[in-house]
Coordinates of C-alpha atoms in Angstrom, one line a residue:
D1 CA -39.4 48.0 -10.3
F2 CA -41.8 49.4 -13.3
L3 CA -39.0 52.2 -14.2
H4 CA -36.5 49.8 -14.5
G5 CA -38.8 47.0 -16.5
Y6 CA -39.8 49.4 -18.9
V7 CA -36.3 50.5 -19.7
Y8 CA -35.1 47.0 -19.9
G9 CA -37.7 46.2 -22.4
R10 CA -38.2 49.6 -24.1
W11 CA -34.4 49.5 -24.9
P12 CA -32.2 46.3 -24.2
Y13 CA -30.0 46.7 -27.0
L14 CA -28.4 49.5 -24.4
Y15 CA -29.0 47.9 -21.3
I16 CA -27.3 44.7 -22.4
G17 CA -24.8 46.5 -24.3
I18 CA -23.7 48.3 -21.3
G19 CA -24.0 45.1 -19.3
V20 CA -21.8 43.6 -21.4
G21 CA -18.8 46.1 -21.2
E22 CA -19.5 47.1 -25.3
H23 CA -21.1 50.0 -24.8
P24 CA -19.4 53.5 -24.7
L25 CA -21.1 54.4 -21.6
S26 CA -20.1 51.3 -19.9
P27 CA -17.0 52.3 -17.7
T28 CA -19.1 55.4 -16.5
I29 CA -22.2 53.3 -15.8
A30 CA -19.9 50.9 -14.1
R31 CA -18.5 53.7 -11.9
I32 CA -22.2 54.7 -10.6
A33 CA -23.4 51.2 -9.9
G34 CA -20.5 50.8 -7.5
W35 CA -20.7 54.5 -5.5
W36 CA -25.0 53.3 -5.7
S37 CA -23.9 49.2 -4.3
R38 CA -21.7 51.3 -1.4
L39 CA -24.5 53.7 -0.7
F40 CA -27.1 51.0 -0.5
P41 CA -25.4 47.8 0.2
P42 CA -27.3 44.3 -1.2
R43 CA -29.4 42.8 1.3
P44 CA -28.5 39.1 2.5
S45 CA -29.8 36.4 -0.1
D46 CA -30.6 32.6 0.5
N47 CA -29.4 31.4 -2.4
G48 CA -25.8 30.1 -1.2
A49 CA -24.3 29.6 -4.9
S50 CA -21.9 32.4 -4.4
P51 CA -19.4 33.8 -1.4
K52 CA -19.9 37.3 -2.9
P53 CA -23.4 39.2 -1.0
A54 CA -23.4 41.7 -4.4
N55 CA -23.2 38.7 -6.5
L56 CA -26.0 36.8 -5.5
A57 CA -28.0 39.9 -4.6
F58 CA -27.8 40.6 -8.5
A59 CA -28.4 36.9 -10.0
D60 CA -31.4 36.5 -7.2
T61 CA -33.1 39.5 -9.7
Y62 CA -31.9 38.5 -12.9
H63 CA -31.3 34.5 -14.2
G64 CA -31.7 32.5 -16.4
K65 CA -32.9 28.3 -15.8
V66 CA -30.8 26.0 -18.3
V67 CA -34.1 24.2 -20.2
P68 CA -32.8 20.9 -22.5
L69 CA -34.7 20.9 -26.1
S70 CA -37.9 19.1 -25.0
A71 CA -38.5 20.9 -21.8
A72 CA -37.6 24.2 -24.0
T73 CA -40.5 23.0 -26.6
Q74 CA -42.7 22.3 -24.0
L75 CA -42.6 26.2 -23.0
V76 CA -43.4 27.7 -26.6
T77 CA -46.5 25.0 -27.3
V78 CA -48.2 24.6 -24.3
R79 CA -52.1 26.4 -25.2
E80 CA -53.7 27.6 -21.9
N81 CA -52.5 30.3 -19.6
I82 CA -50.3 29.0 -16.7
R83 CA -49.7 29.9 -13.3
L84 CA -47.2 28.4 -11.1
T85 CA -45.8 30.4 -7.8
N86 CA -43.0 30.2 -5.5
L87 CA -40.9 27.2 -7.6
E88 CA -38.1 27.5 -4.8
Q89 CA -36.9 24.1 -5.8
V90 CA -36.9 24.2 -9.6
I91 CA -35.8 28.1 -10.0
P92 CA -33.3 28.4 -6.6
Y93 CA -33.7 31.9 -6.3
A94 CA -35.1 33.8 -3.5
R95 CA -36.8 36.3 -5.6
A96 CA -38.2 36.2 -9.6
R97 CA -39.0 32.7 -9.5
D98 CA -42.5 32.8 -11.1
I99 CA -44.1 31.1 -14.2
V100 CA -47.4 33.2 -15.6
L101 CA -48.2 32.7 -18.9
Q102 CA -50.8 35.1 -20.3
N103 CA -51.5 33.8 -24.3
P104 CA -48.5 31.8 -24.4
D105 CA -48.8 31.5 -27.8
H106 CA -48.2 35.4 -28.3
I107 CA -44.7 34.9 -29.2
I108 CA -42.0 37.3 -30.8
A109 CA -38.7 36.7 -32.4
L110 CA -36.2 38.9 -30.7
Q111 CA -32.5 39.6 -32.5
C112 CA -30.5 38.7 -29.6
P113 CA -29.6 41.7 -27.6
C114 CA -26.4 40.3 -26.7
R115 CA -25.3 39.2 -29.8
S116 CA -26.4 42.3 -31.4
A117 CA -23.8 44.2 -28.7
R118 CA -20.8 41.5 -30.4
S119 CA -18.5 43.2 -33.1
D120 CA -18.2 39.6 -34.8
P121 CA -21.4 37.7 -33.5
C122 CA -22.8 34.4 -33.5
L123 CA -25.4 34.4 -36.3
P124 CA -28.4 34.6 -36.4
L125 CA -29.8 37.4 -34.5
D126 CA -33.6 36.4 -34.2
V127 CA -33.0 33.9 -31.7
C128 CA -34.4 35.1 -28.0
L129 CA -38.1 34.0 -27.8
V130 CA -40.4 36.2 -25.8
V131 CA -43.1 34.2 -24.9
G132 CA -46.7 35.3 -23.5
E133 CA -48.2 39.0 -22.9
P134 CA -47.5 41.6 -21.7
F135 CA -44.4 40.9 -23.0
A136 CA -44.8 39.8 -26.5
S137 CA -46.9 42.7 -27.5
F138 CA -44.6 45.2 -25.8
V139 CA -41.6 44.1 -27.4
A140 CA -43.5 44.0 -30.9
E141 CA -44.7 47.9 -30.5
H142 CA -41.5 49.2 -29.4
I143 CA -38.8 47.4 -31.3
P144 CA -40.3 46.5 -34.5
Q145 CA -37.3 46.6 -36.2
R146 CA -35.7 44.0 -34.4
S147 CA -38.6 42.0 -33.6
R148 CA -41.5 39.7 -35.6
W149 CA -44.4 37.5 -34.4
I150 CA -44.0 33.8 -35.0
S151 CA -46.3 31.0 -34.3
P152 CA -45.4 28.4 -31.8
A153 CA -44.5 25.5 -34.5
E154 CA -42.0 28.5 -35.7
A155 CA -40.4 29.0 -32.3
V156 CA -39.7 25.1 -32.0
D157 CA -37.9 25.5 -35.3
I158 CA -35.8 28.4 -34.0
L159 CA -35.1 25.8 -31.0
R160 CA -34.1 23.2 -32.8
A161 CA -31.9 25.1 -35.3
E162 CA -29.8 26.6 -32.0
D163 CA -29.4 23.0 -30.4
E164 CA -28.2 22.1 -34.2
R165 CA -25.6 24.8 -33.9
G166 CA -24.4 23.6 -30.0
H167 CA -26.2 26.9 -28.3
V168 CA -28.0 26.3 -24.6
H169 CA -31.7 27.3 -24.3
H170 CA -32.2 29.2 -21.1
A171 CA -35.6 30.1 -19.6
F172 CA -34.8 34.0 -18.4
F173 CA -36.3 35.3 -15.3
K174 CA -36.2 39.1 -14.2
D175 CA -37.4 40.9 -11.0
A176 CA -38.3 43.7 -13.5
M177 CA -40.6 41.5 -15.3
L178 CA -43.1 41.3 -12.7
G179 CA -41.0 38.6 -11.2
R180 CA -41.5 35.7 -13.5
F181 CA -40.4 33.9 -16.9
Y182 CA -40.8 35.9 -20.0
A183 CA -38.3 34.8 -22.5
I184 CA -35.9 31.9 -23.5
C185 CA -32.7 33.0 -24.7
N186 CA -30.5 30.8 -27.0
C187 CA -27.1 31.1 -25.8
C188 CA -23.4 30.4 -26.4
A189 CA -20.2 31.3 -24.2
C190 CA -18.7 33.2 -26.7
C191 CA -21.8 36.1 -26.5
C192 CA -24.1 35.1 -23.9
G193 CA -23.3 37.8 -20.9
A194 CA -25.2 35.7 -18.6
M195 CA -22.9 32.7 -19.2
Q196 CA -19.8 35.0 -19.1
A197 CA -21.4 36.4 -15.6
H198 CA -22.2 33.0 -14.7
Q199 CA -18.6 31.5 -15.6
R200 CA -16.7 34.7 -13.8
G201 CA -18.8 33.8 -10.3
T202 CA -22.1 35.8 -10.4
P203 CA -24.6 32.5 -10.5
M204 CA -26.8 34.0 -13.1
L205 CA -27.9 30.7 -14.2
A206 CA -29.8 27.3 -12.3
T207 CA -28.9 23.6 -13.9
S208 CA -31.3 22.1 -15.6
G209 CA -31.9 19.3 -12.5
Y210 CA -30.4 16.8 -15.3
L211 CA -26.6 15.7 -15.6
N212 CA -25.1 14.0 -18.5
T213 CA -24.3 10.3 -18.4
V214 CA -21.7 8.3 -20.3
D215 CA -22.2 4.9 -21.6
K216 CA -18.8 3.6 -21.8
D217 CA -19.6 0.5 -23.9
L218 CA -20.4 3.0 -26.5
C219 CA -18.1 6.0 -26.3
I220 CA -14.9 5.8 -28.5
G221 CA -13.2 8.5 -27.1
C222 CA -13.1 10.7 -29.7
G223 CA -13.8 14.2 -27.7
D224 CA -16.3 15.6 -29.9
C225 CA -18.4 16.5 -27.1
I226 CA -15.6 18.5 -25.4
E227 CA -16.0 20.9 -28.3
T228 CA -19.6 21.3 -27.6
C229 CA -20.0 21.5 -24.5
Q230 CA -20.6 25.7 -23.3
F231 CA -19.7 24.9 -19.6
F232 CA -16.5 23.0 -20.3
A233 CA -17.8 20.1 -18.3
L234 CA -16.7 17.3 -20.4
T235 CA -12.7 16.0 -20.8
V236 CA -11.7 12.7 -22.6
T237 CA -10.1 10.8 -19.7
G238 CA -9.1 6.9 -19.8
G239 CA -9.9 6.6 -23.4
Y240 CA -13.8 7.8 -22.0
A241 CA -15.6 11.3 -22.1
A242 CA -15.6 12.3 -18.6
V243 CA -18.3 14.7 -16.7
D244 CA -17.3 17.2 -14.3
E245 CA -20.6 17.0 -12.1
T246 CA -19.6 20.3 -10.7
L247 CA -19.9 22.0 -14.4
C248 CA -22.4 20.1 -16.1
M249 CA -25.6 22.4 -16.3
G250 CA -27.6 19.6 -17.4
C251 CA -28.4 21.7 -21.4
G252 CA -28.3 17.9 -23.2
V253 CA -26.5 19.9 -26.2
C254 CA -23.6 17.2 -26.3
V255 CA -26.7 14.4 -25.8
S256 CA -27.9 15.6 -29.1
H257 CA -24.6 15.7 -30.7
C258 CA -22.6 12.8 -29.9
E259 CA -22.6 10.6 -32.8
Q260 CA -22.3 7.5 -30.7
G261 CA -25.7 7.8 -28.6
A262 CA -22.8 7.3 -25.9
L263 CA -24.6 10.4 -23.8
S264 CA -27.7 11.2 -21.8
L265 CA -29.2 13.2 -19.3
R266 CA -30.8 11.6 -15.8
R267 CA -32.3 13.5 -13.5
A268 CA -30.2 14.5 -10.4
P269 CA -31.9 16.0 -7.1
A270 CA -29.0 17.8 -6.0
K271 CA -28.8 20.0 -8.9
G272 CA -32.8 21.2 -8.5
E273 CA -36.0 20.2 -9.7
P274 CA -36.4 20.8 -13.8
L275 CA -38.6 23.1 -15.4
E276 CA -41.1 20.7 -16.9
I277 CA -44.2 22.5 -17.3
L278 CA -46.4 20.1 -18.0
E279 CA -45.4 17.8 -15.1
L280 CA -45.2 21.0 -12.7
M281 CA -49.2 21.7 -14.5
Q282 CA -49.8 18.5 -13.6
H283 CA -49.0 18.4 -9.9
I284 CA -50.8 21.3 -9.0
Q285 CA -54.2 19.9 -10.7

């Protein structure tokens, strides 16, 4: 895991570029990975989100938790060191599900490796937020040309701007990154490798713990929300917006873009617990 984490943190553009199939080495690496998985079959997983063991094993080691804007803001403005472990109800994966924040006000804005790999990416690029130590200092030291130190207030500004662009906030966890939370990525379905992998059946993303709800007294059936949904969970049926609850990840992007105020998020226990860091901290006090 140490070597894996070093390679991932030191050369994220190579790592992600290969992963999303946009690098010349992608076909060769894919063949090697296939050979390796046959030689060392993936272990069983307790995730239960996909019938494919290989997909489950990968998702258990590298995954994101959808977080609405308010929850993402909490993650970049918390002022104290935090140690929350075994959050299986919040992060429903067998591995890499801890939140250990050291110096949480140490934040780096990094040019998004997924967007950077694309020939015509969404802009701006510097929207990935690396939060806390040792991750922030590692990125600042090794990738200075594509990263910059920012304050918590600047991080909030980036989150709000990305929300206005219709992009989804994900708190990312990886086993090779000390098995814990290390970054907030602001993602779009057209560029994000994790969102595309999730759509193809690798369950890399966990729902926020919320679901979108439509107020039919306010909804005018305009369909604008359909265009904003990155998870393709909205349609217009019978003159009103309709939510496919099997697809809705509870990101809240459609809520903030509904001019009629007809959409809102509600807690959905069947979808797991939200990553509300202040609430989780209260539970351990």
